[in-house]
Rosetta silent file (secondary structure, phi, psi, omega in degrees, C-alpha in Angstrom):
SEQUENCE: YISAETSKGSEVYGQFIAFADAIIAINDVKSSEVVFKTQKQKIKGVQLDYENAGLKALDELYKEINRDLFNGLLNKLKNR
SCORE:     score description
SCORE:     0.000 S_00000001
   1 L     0.000  128.309  176.873 -157.320   34.015  -74.474 S_00000001
   2 E  -133.841  132.600  174.077 -156.105   33.502  -70.894 S_00000001
   3 E  -135.623  121.739 -179.530 -152.551   33.154  -69.679 S_00000001
   4 E  -140.658  148.395  176.525 -151.807   32.954  -65.951 S_00000001
   5 E  -154.199  159.040  176.513 -148.915   31.833  -63.791 S_00000001
   6 E  -118.307  157.740  176.041 -147.695   32.019  -60.229 S_00000001
   7 E  -140.727  150.820  178.952 -144.234   32.569  -58.807 S_00000001
   8 E   -74.265  140.437  173.340 -142.703   32.117  -55.392 S_00000001
   9 E  -102.497 -118.925 -178.517 -142.011   35.192  -53.338 S_00000001
  10 E  -123.071  177.135  176.160 -140.419   35.006  -49.924 S_00000001
  11 E  -124.240  127.090 -178.474 -141.041   33.356  -46.581 S_00000001
  12 E  -132.215  116.046  177.588 -141.401   35.507  -43.482 S_00000001
  13 L    51.360   43.040  178.060 -142.010   34.006  -40.039 S_00000001
  14 L    81.374    1.899  176.845 -143.598   30.873  -41.478 S_00000001
  15 E  -103.243  123.498 -178.140 -145.819   32.787  -43.911 S_00000001
  16 E   -98.557  137.661 -177.204 -145.131   31.995  -47.559 S_00000001
  17 E  -114.871  133.450  174.575 -145.756   34.599  -50.238 S_00000001
  18 E  -132.772  159.189 -178.604 -146.557   33.885  -53.879 S_00000001
  19 E  -126.548  146.232  177.052 -147.555   36.136  -56.750 S_00000001
  20 E  -118.882  140.052  175.648 -149.918   35.639  -59.688 S_00000001
  21 E  -126.624  146.700  178.194 -149.718   37.301  -63.108 S_00000001
  22 E  -154.349  152.120  170.781 -152.271   37.051  -65.914 S_00000001
  23 E  -127.286  132.219  178.672 -153.210   38.358  -69.329 S_00000001
  24 E  -133.227  134.098  175.070 -156.797   38.020  -70.556 S_00000001
  25 E  -135.876  136.448  177.826 -158.257   39.029  -73.906 S_00000001
  26 E  -121.192  127.075 -179.156 -161.821   38.509  -75.136 S_00000001
  27 E  -108.101  145.747  171.422 -162.632   38.773  -78.830 S_00000001
  28 L   -69.842  129.098 -176.108 -165.978   39.327  -80.527 S_00000001
  29 L   -63.838  -39.624 -176.227 -166.750   36.102  -82.398 S_00000001
  30 L   -74.197  -44.741 -173.401 -168.230   37.841  -85.444 S_00000001
  31 L  -102.601  -11.424 -174.516 -165.694   40.610  -85.973 S_00000001
  32 L    65.284    8.745  177.921 -162.627   39.222  -84.144 S_00000001
  33 L   -70.041  138.548  175.624 -162.362   42.664  -82.527 S_00000001
  34 E   -73.056  117.952 -178.464 -160.828   42.664  -79.054 S_00000001
  35 E   -99.729  -17.068  178.306 -163.679   43.749  -76.770 S_00000001
  36 E  -157.077  135.505  176.550 -161.819   43.379  -73.484 S_00000001
  37 E  -149.404  134.232  177.438 -158.176   43.044  -72.522 S_00000001
  38 E  -147.271  155.325  176.979 -156.478   43.279  -69.170 S_00000001
  39 E  -134.961  132.367  178.015 -153.162   42.414  -67.588 S_00000001
  40 E  -124.500  139.301 -179.917 -152.550   41.919  -63.884 S_00000001
  41 E  -134.404  146.678  172.369 -149.175   41.525  -62.239 S_00000001
  42 E    57.489   43.566  173.795 -147.874   40.672  -58.787 S_00000001
  43 E   -79.946  122.244 -168.708 -151.205   39.828  -57.150 S_00000001
  44 E   -91.889  142.596  171.239 -150.133   38.546  -53.741 S_00000001
  45 E  -131.401  139.503 -179.499 -151.230   35.475  -51.823 S_00000001
  46 E  -127.919  129.584  178.578 -150.008   34.528  -48.339 S_00000001
  47 E  -153.445 -171.018 -175.820 -150.416   31.102  -46.748 S_00000001
  48 L   -85.701   -4.757  173.027 -148.553   28.466  -44.726 S_00000001
  49 L  -153.145  164.511 -175.732 -146.837   26.958  -47.807 S_00000001
  50 H   -64.525  -38.718 -178.308 -145.970   28.064  -51.343 S_00000001
  51 H   -61.111  -48.477  179.610 -148.601   25.912  -53.046 S_00000001
  52 H   -70.765  -30.641  174.995 -151.474   27.351  -51.022 S_00000001
  53 H   -64.494  -40.019  176.621 -150.004   30.852  -51.275 S_00000001
  54 H   -63.889  -41.513  177.589 -150.063   30.444  -55.075 S_00000001
  55 H   -64.869  -39.321  177.391 -153.683   29.288  -54.944 S_00000001
  56 H   -63.575  -41.978  178.370 -154.568   32.256  -52.729 S_00000001
  57 H   -62.167  -42.146  178.006 -152.859   34.607  -55.218 S_00000001
  58 H   -64.673  -37.039  177.099 -154.857   33.049  -58.075 S_00000001
  59 H   -63.321  -43.704  177.574 -158.057   33.469  -56.061 S_00000001
  60 H   -65.742  -38.504  176.973 -157.291   37.168  -55.531 S_00000001
  61 H   -61.668  -44.356  177.871 -156.409   37.493  -59.209 S_00000001
  62 H   -56.955  -44.788  179.891 -159.744   35.924  -60.151 S_00000001
  63 H   -62.316  -44.538 -179.584 -161.607   38.475  -58.010 S_00000001
  64 H   -65.156  -43.605 -178.611 -159.775   41.417  -59.583 S_00000001
  65 H   -66.808  -40.537  176.823 -160.259   40.168  -63.131 S_00000001
  66 H   -58.841  -43.601  178.810 -163.967   39.489  -62.563 S_00000001
  67 H   -62.697  -47.199 -179.215 -164.424   43.048  -61.303 S_00000001
  68 H   -65.655  -39.856  180.000 -162.492   44.508  -64.241 S_00000001
  69 H   -63.378  -47.741  179.045 -164.254   42.269  -66.749 S_00000001
  70 H   -58.803  -50.063 -179.476 -167.689   43.218  -65.478 S_00000001
  71 H   -64.873  -39.949 -179.540 -166.875   46.934  -65.480 S_00000001
  72 H   -65.523  -45.032  179.754 -165.136   46.767  -68.870 S_00000001
  73 H   -69.978  -35.742  176.928 -167.974   44.944  -70.596 S_00000001
  74 H   -62.167  -45.109  177.745 -170.562   47.185  -68.949 S_00000001
  75 H   -62.876  -39.132  179.397 -168.745   50.279  -70.267 S_00000001
  76 H   -62.355  -41.928  178.737 -168.503   48.691  -73.713 S_00000001
  77 H   -67.286  -37.060  179.302 -172.253   48.103  -73.759 S_00000001
  78 H   -65.125  -32.272 -175.996 -172.961   51.672  -72.611 S_00000001
  79 L   -85.703    1.492  179.397 -170.881   53.080  -75.475 S_00000001
  80 L   -81.725    0.000    0.000 -172.762   51.201  -78.201 S_00000001
């Protein structure tokens, strides 16, 4: 399950700020047990317009979630 969205922040000296929020949950197919869940809020992106600032925020969000996902699944495997 993935849910993500962006929102406009402010504009300062021609730099537009947007924020990304997301919730991600991964379930084990066999047991339906949640094996990983994370929530990220207010991940910032700055660009020359709101659309690209939103894309930048999503890119930063992707990097954070990938890091957390890797570490979370690695820890889960270690504890088995």
